[in-house]
Amino acid sequence: MVIEMLLNNATLYHAIKEQTLDDVLDILEELKNVSGRCVLSESNYEKLIDFIYTNHRREDCIQLSRMLEKEMARKHIIMDGQRYQSEKEKLDKCIQTEAKSLKEILDEDGAFDFSYPVVSCEEHKAIRYISHVSELQNILVIFGNAIESIKEFVSYLTFIYKELVFDDKIEDSIEHLEAGFVYRRKEILYHLYCIEKEIPALLLKYGPMDNQTLGSKMSIPCSPERSRKTVKIELTKQTDQAELVCEMHTKMKKIGTRPPDRIYFCARVPKGITIDGKNIEEKSYIYKITKHAGFSKKKK
């Protein structure tokens, strides 16, 4: 999947003039990191280059000039006025029927064309129109629902959720989802988004708290595992220094009579903890994305 971003030269000109070019540069850098491509309009390109030169002593203009030269040579940034115009018209029509927020799209089955990975760098209320890197990161979360391979999906998760740490066996756990990967894909993306965004904010606001209290404050169903035996056998990770208890879990939507699938995690890794020498302290550690722990054993 290649994410394509449309960028009008007038937007760059305005960003230089209004001293907001750093926001655009951050977006371009993030797009490059995800192997995306930027399509520039052709109109007013000479005017833009002249304006960059006029401001050539500014650090942001220096960075933009270097990025344009380097990424155009690599075809990561292309100038194609015809493609820009046709995609812009298609994009403008697309957003008229699509849901407006990440929650609507991933948690409430709002309308969205996941097969069309195109965005535009400009200010707008629609979710496909971005003016800040955080908005690009949100749409990248949504585009994750188009990934069909579990292996590729896990690799994508580790990129888009920069404040989360994933267990090295997370791919294996996804294979054992009760409802299956394709059915749970949107919920997984949304629950991980909530874990990454909400837990640091809650801990900052309220300070340290027990897992039960922390879970009750989240916007999605979340609580610690009640069975101490299940925690000990299935939800404890051995780190370089000590055992890491991953009893917290979000509950996905229930299907029939079976217990819902879950994401098991440690909300905040204690200081000084490493795994294979990698420092993971104070991150949320995602241990398993799988079926209800302990349930199959209870039925035997």
Short mmCIF file of N, CA and C in Angstrom, two decimals, residues 92-187:
data_model
loop_
_atom_site.label_atom_id
_atom_site.label_comp_id
_atom_site.label_asym_id
_atom_site.label_seq_id
_atom_site.Cartn_x
_atom_site.Cartn_y
_atom_site.Cartn_z
N ASP A 92 -12.18 15.17 -3.51
CA ASP A 92 -13.24 16.09 -3.06
C ASP A 92 -14.61 15.41 -3.08
N LYS A 93 -14.84 14.56 -4.07
CA LYS A 93 -16.10 13.82 -4.13
C LYS A 93 -16.16 12.74 -3.05
N CYS A 94 -15.02 12.13 -2.83
CA CYS A 94 -14.94 11.04 -1.86
C CYS A 94 -15.32 11.49 -0.45
N ILE A 95 -14.82 12.64 -0.04
CA ILE A 95 -15.04 13.08 1.34
C ILE A 95 -16.48 13.50 1.60
N GLN A 96 -17.25 13.73 0.54
CA GLN A 96 -18.64 14.12 0.72
C GLN A 96 -19.49 13.00 1.31
N THR A 97 -19.06 11.75 1.12
CA THR A 97 -19.83 10.60 1.61
C THR A 97 -19.17 9.89 2.78
N GLU A 98 -17.96 10.32 3.15
CA GLU A 98 -17.23 9.61 4.19
C GLU A 98 -17.46 10.20 5.58
N ALA A 99 -17.29 9.34 6.59
CA ALA A 99 -17.40 9.79 7.98
C ALA A 99 -16.29 10.78 8.28
N LYS A 100 -16.50 11.60 9.31
CA LYS A 100 -15.60 12.72 9.57
C LYS A 100 -14.54 12.46 10.64
N SER A 101 -14.65 11.35 11.41
CA SER A 101 -13.69 11.13 12.49
C SER A 101 -13.17 9.71 12.53
N LEU A 102 -12.03 9.53 13.15
CA LEU A 102 -11.42 8.21 13.30
C LEU A 102 -12.34 7.27 14.07
N LYS A 103 -12.97 7.76 15.11
CA LYS A 103 -13.89 6.93 15.90
C LYS A 103 -15.07 6.46 15.07
N GLU A 104 -15.67 7.36 14.30
CA GLU A 104 -16.80 6.98 13.45
C GLU A 104 -16.41 5.87 12.47
N ILE A 105 -15.22 5.99 11.91
CA ILE A 105 -14.78 5.07 10.87
C ILE A 105 -14.38 3.71 11.44
N LEU A 106 -13.61 3.69 12.51
CA LEU A 106 -13.08 2.43 13.03
C LEU A 106 -13.95 1.79 14.10
N ASP A 107 -14.69 2.59 14.86
CA ASP A 107 -15.46 2.05 15.97
C ASP A 107 -16.96 1.98 15.69
N GLU A 108 -17.43 2.77 14.75
CA GLU A 108 -18.87 2.85 14.52
C GLU A 108 -19.26 2.48 13.09
N ASP A 109 -18.34 1.88 12.35
CA ASP A 109 -18.60 1.43 10.97
C ASP A 109 -19.04 2.56 10.06
N GLY A 110 -18.51 3.75 10.28
CA GLY A 110 -18.81 4.87 9.40
C GLY A 110 -18.25 4.64 8.01
N ALA A 111 -18.83 5.28 7.02
CA ALA A 111 -18.42 5.10 5.62
C ALA A 111 -16.99 5.59 5.39
N PHE A 112 -16.20 4.79 4.69
CA PHE A 112 -14.84 5.20 4.33
C PHE A 112 -14.32 4.23 3.28
N ASP A 113 -13.67 4.77 2.24
CA ASP A 113 -13.09 3.95 1.18
C ASP A 113 -11.64 3.62 1.53
N PHE A 114 -11.44 2.47 2.16
CA PHE A 114 -10.10 2.07 2.59
C PHE A 114 -9.20 1.72 1.41
N SER A 115 -9.79 1.44 0.26
CA SER A 115 -9.00 1.06 -0.92
C SER A 115 -8.44 2.28 -1.65
N TYR A 116 -8.74 3.47 -1.15
CA TYR A 116 -8.28 4.71 -1.80
C TYR A 116 -7.38 5.47 -0.82
N PRO A 117 -6.08 5.14 -0.79
CA PRO A 117 -5.15 5.73 0.18
C PRO A 117 -4.58 7.07 -0.26
N VAL A 118 -5.46 8.06 -0.42
CA VAL A 118 -5.05 9.38 -0.90
C VAL A 118 -5.50 10.45 0.10
N VAL A 119 -4.62 11.42 0.36
CA VAL A 119 -4.92 12.54 1.23
C VAL A 119 -4.45 13.82 0.56
N SER A 120 -4.82 14.96 1.14
CA SER A 120 -4.38 16.24 0.60
C SER A 120 -3.83 17.10 1.73
N CYS A 121 -2.72 17.77 1.47
CA CYS A 121 -2.10 18.62 2.49
C CYS A 121 -2.71 20.02 2.41
N GLU A 122 -3.72 20.23 3.24
CA GLU A 122 -4.39 21.54 3.31
C GLU A 122 -5.32 21.54 4.51
N GLU A 123 -5.73 22.72 4.92
CA GLU A 123 -6.64 22.82 6.06
C GLU A 123 -8.07 22.54 5.61
N HIS A 124 -8.75 21.67 6.35
CA HIS A 124 -10.12 21.28 6.03
C HIS A 124 -10.64 20.44 7.18
N LYS A 125 -11.94 20.34 7.34
CA LYS A 125 -12.52 19.55 8.42
C LYS A 125 -12.55 18.06 8.11
N ALA A 126 -12.48 17.69 6.84
CA ALA A 126 -12.51 16.28 6.48
C ALA A 126 -11.22 15.58 6.92
N ILE A 127 -11.32 14.31 7.27
CA ILE A 127 -10.18 13.60 7.84
C ILE A 127 -9.07 13.33 6.82
N ARG A 128 -9.40 13.37 5.53
CA ARG A 128 -8.37 13.15 4.51
C ARG A 128 -7.56 14.42 4.23
N TYR A 129 -7.97 15.56 4.77
CA TYR A 129 -7.26 16.82 4.54
C TYR A 129 -6.45 17.14 5.79
N ILE A 130 -5.15 17.28 5.62
CA ILE A 130 -4.25 17.36 6.77
C ILE A 130 -3.39 18.62 6.72
N SER A 131 -3.19 19.20 7.89
CA SER A 131 -2.34 20.38 7.98
C SER A 131 -1.30 20.22 9.09
N HIS A 132 -1.31 19.08 9.76
CA HIS A 132 -0.36 18.82 10.84
C HIS A 132 -0.02 17.33 10.84
N VAL A 133 1.18 16.99 11.28
CA VAL A 133 1.63 15.60 11.23
C VAL A 133 0.74 14.68 12.05
N SER A 134 0.14 15.18 13.13
CA SER A 134 -0.74 14.34 13.95
C SER A 134 -1.97 13.91 13.15
N GLU A 135 -2.43 14.78 12.23
CA GLU A 135 -3.57 14.43 11.39
C GLU A 135 -3.19 13.37 10.37
N LEU A 136 -1.96 13.43 9.87
CA LEU A 136 -1.48 12.38 8.98
C LEU A 136 -1.38 11.06 9.73
N GLN A 137 -0.87 11.11 10.96
CA GLN A 137 -0.75 9.88 11.75
C GLN A 137 -2.11 9.24 12.00
N ASN A 138 -3.14 10.06 12.19
CA ASN A 138 -4.50 9.53 12.39
C ASN A 138 -5.02 8.82 11.14
N ILE A 139 -4.80 9.43 9.98
CA ILE A 139 -5.29 8.80 8.76
C ILE A 139 -4.49 7.55 8.43
N LEU A 140 -3.24 7.51 8.85
CA LEU A 140 -2.44 6.29 8.67
C LEU A 140 -3.01 5.14 9.49
N VAL A 141 -3.51 5.46 10.68
CA VAL A 141 -4.17 4.44 11.51
C VAL A 141 -5.36 3.87 10.73
N ILE A 142 -6.16 4.72 10.14
CA ILE A 142 -7.34 4.28 9.39
C ILE A 142 -6.95 3.43 8.19
N PHE A 143 -5.94 3.85 7.45
CA PHE A 143 -5.52 3.10 6.27
C PHE A 143 -5.01 1.70 6.62
N GLY A 144 -4.66 1.48 7.88
CA GLY A 144 -4.21 0.15 8.30
C GLY A 144 -5.26 -0.91 8.09
N ASN A 145 -6.52 -0.51 7.99
CA ASN A 145 -7.61 -1.48 7.80
C ASN A 145 -7.60 -2.11 6.40
N ALA A 146 -6.79 -1.60 5.51
CA ALA A 146 -6.71 -2.15 4.15
C ALA A 146 -5.66 -3.26 4.05
N ILE A 147 -4.89 -3.46 5.10
CA ILE A 147 -3.81 -4.46 5.07
C ILE A 147 -4.38 -5.86 5.32
N GLU A 148 -4.09 -6.79 4.43
CA GLU A 148 -4.68 -8.12 4.50
C GLU A 148 -3.78 -9.16 5.15
N SER A 149 -2.48 -8.94 5.13
CA SER A 149 -1.54 -9.89 5.72
C SER A 149 -1.27 -9.56 7.19
N ILE A 150 -1.36 -10.57 8.06
CA ILE A 150 -1.10 -10.34 9.48
C ILE A 150 0.34 -9.88 9.69
N LYS A 151 1.26 -10.45 8.97
CA LYS A 151 2.67 -10.09 9.09
C LYS A 151 2.89 -8.62 8.74
N GLU A 152 2.31 -8.20 7.62
CA GLU A 152 2.44 -6.80 7.19
C GLU A 152 1.71 -5.87 8.17
N PHE A 153 0.58 -6.34 8.68
CA PHE A 153 -0.21 -5.56 9.62
C PHE A 153 0.59 -5.29 10.89
N VAL A 154 1.25 -6.31 11.42
CA VAL A 154 2.06 -6.15 12.64
C VAL A 154 3.21 -5.18 12.40
N SER A 155 3.84 -5.29 11.25
CA SER A 155 4.92 -4.36 10.90
C SER A 155 4.40 -2.93 10.85
N TYR A 156 3.20 -2.76 10.32
CA TYR A 156 2.57 -1.45 10.21
C TYR A 156 2.23 -0.90 11.59
N LEU A 157 1.74 -1.77 12.49
CA LEU A 157 1.42 -1.35 13.85
C LEU A 157 2.63 -0.76 14.55
N THR A 158 3.77 -1.40 14.40
CA THR A 158 4.98 -0.93 15.08
C THR A 158 5.43 0.42 14.56
N PHE A 159 5.03 0.76 13.34
CA PHE A 159 5.39 2.07 12.80
C PHE A 159 4.42 3.16 13.24
N ILE A 160 3.12 2.91 13.15
CA ILE A 160 2.16 3.99 13.40
C ILE A 160 1.94 4.26 14.89
N TYR A 161 2.16 3.25 15.74
CA TYR A 161 1.98 3.46 17.18
C TYR A 161 3.36 3.57 17.83
N LYS A 162 3.91 4.76 17.76
CA LYS A 162 5.30 4.98 18.18
C LYS A 162 5.49 4.92 19.70
N GLU A 163 4.41 5.13 20.47
CA GLU A 163 4.52 5.12 21.92
C GLU A 163 4.15 3.77 22.53
N LEU A 164 3.90 2.79 21.70
CA LEU A 164 3.59 1.44 22.17
C LEU A 164 4.74 0.50 21.84
N VAL A 165 4.91 -0.52 22.68
CA VAL A 165 5.90 -1.56 22.42
C VAL A 165 5.15 -2.87 22.25
N PHE A 166 5.46 -3.60 21.18
CA PHE A 166 4.75 -4.84 20.88
C PHE A 166 5.63 -6.06 21.17
N ASP A 167 5.03 -7.07 21.76
CA ASP A 167 5.74 -8.31 22.04
C ASP A 167 6.18 -8.96 20.72
N ASP A 168 7.29 -9.66 20.76
CA ASP A 168 7.81 -10.26 19.53
C ASP A 168 6.96 -11.43 19.02
N LYS A 169 6.02 -11.88 19.84
CA LYS A 169 5.12 -12.96 19.41
C LYS A 169 3.70 -12.45 19.15
N ILE A 170 3.56 -11.16 18.95
CA ILE A 170 2.22 -10.58 18.77
C ILE A 170 1.54 -11.12 17.51
N GLU A 171 2.33 -11.43 16.48
CA GLU A 171 1.77 -11.99 15.25
C GLU A 171 1.12 -13.34 15.52
N ASP A 172 1.77 -14.17 16.33
CA ASP A 172 1.21 -15.49 16.67
C ASP A 172 -0.11 -15.35 17.42
N SER A 173 -0.18 -14.39 18.33
CA SER A 173 -1.41 -14.23 19.12
C SER A 173 -2.58 -13.79 18.25
N ILE A 174 -2.32 -12.96 17.24
CA ILE A 174 -3.38 -12.50 16.33
C ILE A 174 -3.98 -13.68 15.56
N GLU A 175 -3.14 -14.68 15.28
CA GLU A 175 -3.61 -15.87 14.57
C GLU A 175 -4.71 -16.60 15.34
N HIS A 176 -4.78 -16.38 16.66
CA HIS A 176 -5.73 -17.10 17.50
C HIS A 176 -6.94 -16.25 17.91
N LEU A 177 -7.18 -15.17 17.22
CA LEU A 177 -8.38 -14.39 17.49
C LEU A 177 -9.63 -15.24 17.27
N GLU A 178 -10.56 -15.16 18.18
CA GLU A 178 -11.79 -15.94 18.08
C GLU A 178 -12.57 -15.58 16.82
N ALA A 179 -12.69 -14.30 16.54
CA ALA A 179 -13.49 -13.83 15.39
C ALA A 179 -12.67 -13.72 14.11
N GLY A 180 -11.36 -13.92 14.20
CA GLY A 180 -10.52 -13.82 13.02
C GLY A 180 -9.95 -12.42 12.81
N PHE A 181 -8.83 -12.35 12.14
CA PHE A 181 -8.10 -11.09 11.94
C PHE A 181 -8.89 -10.06 11.14
N VAL A 182 -9.46 -10.47 10.00
CA VAL A 182 -10.14 -9.51 9.12
C VAL A 182 -11.32 -8.87 9.84
N TYR A 183 -12.07 -9.65 10.59
CA TYR A 183 -13.23 -9.11 11.29
C TYR A 183 -12.81 -8.15 12.39
N ARG A 184 -11.70 -8.42 13.06
CA ARG A 184 -11.27 -7.62 14.21
C ARG A 184 -10.31 -6.48 13.85
N ARG A 185 -9.91 -6.40 12.61
CA ARG A 185 -8.85 -5.46 12.22
C ARG A 185 -9.14 -4.02 12.63
N LYS A 186 -10.35 -3.53 12.34
CA LYS A 186 -10.70 -2.14 12.68
C LYS A 186 -10.69 -1.93 14.19
N GLU A 187 -11.22 -2.89 14.94
CA GLU A 187 -11.25 -2.77 16.40
C GLU A 187 -9.85 -2.74 16.98
#
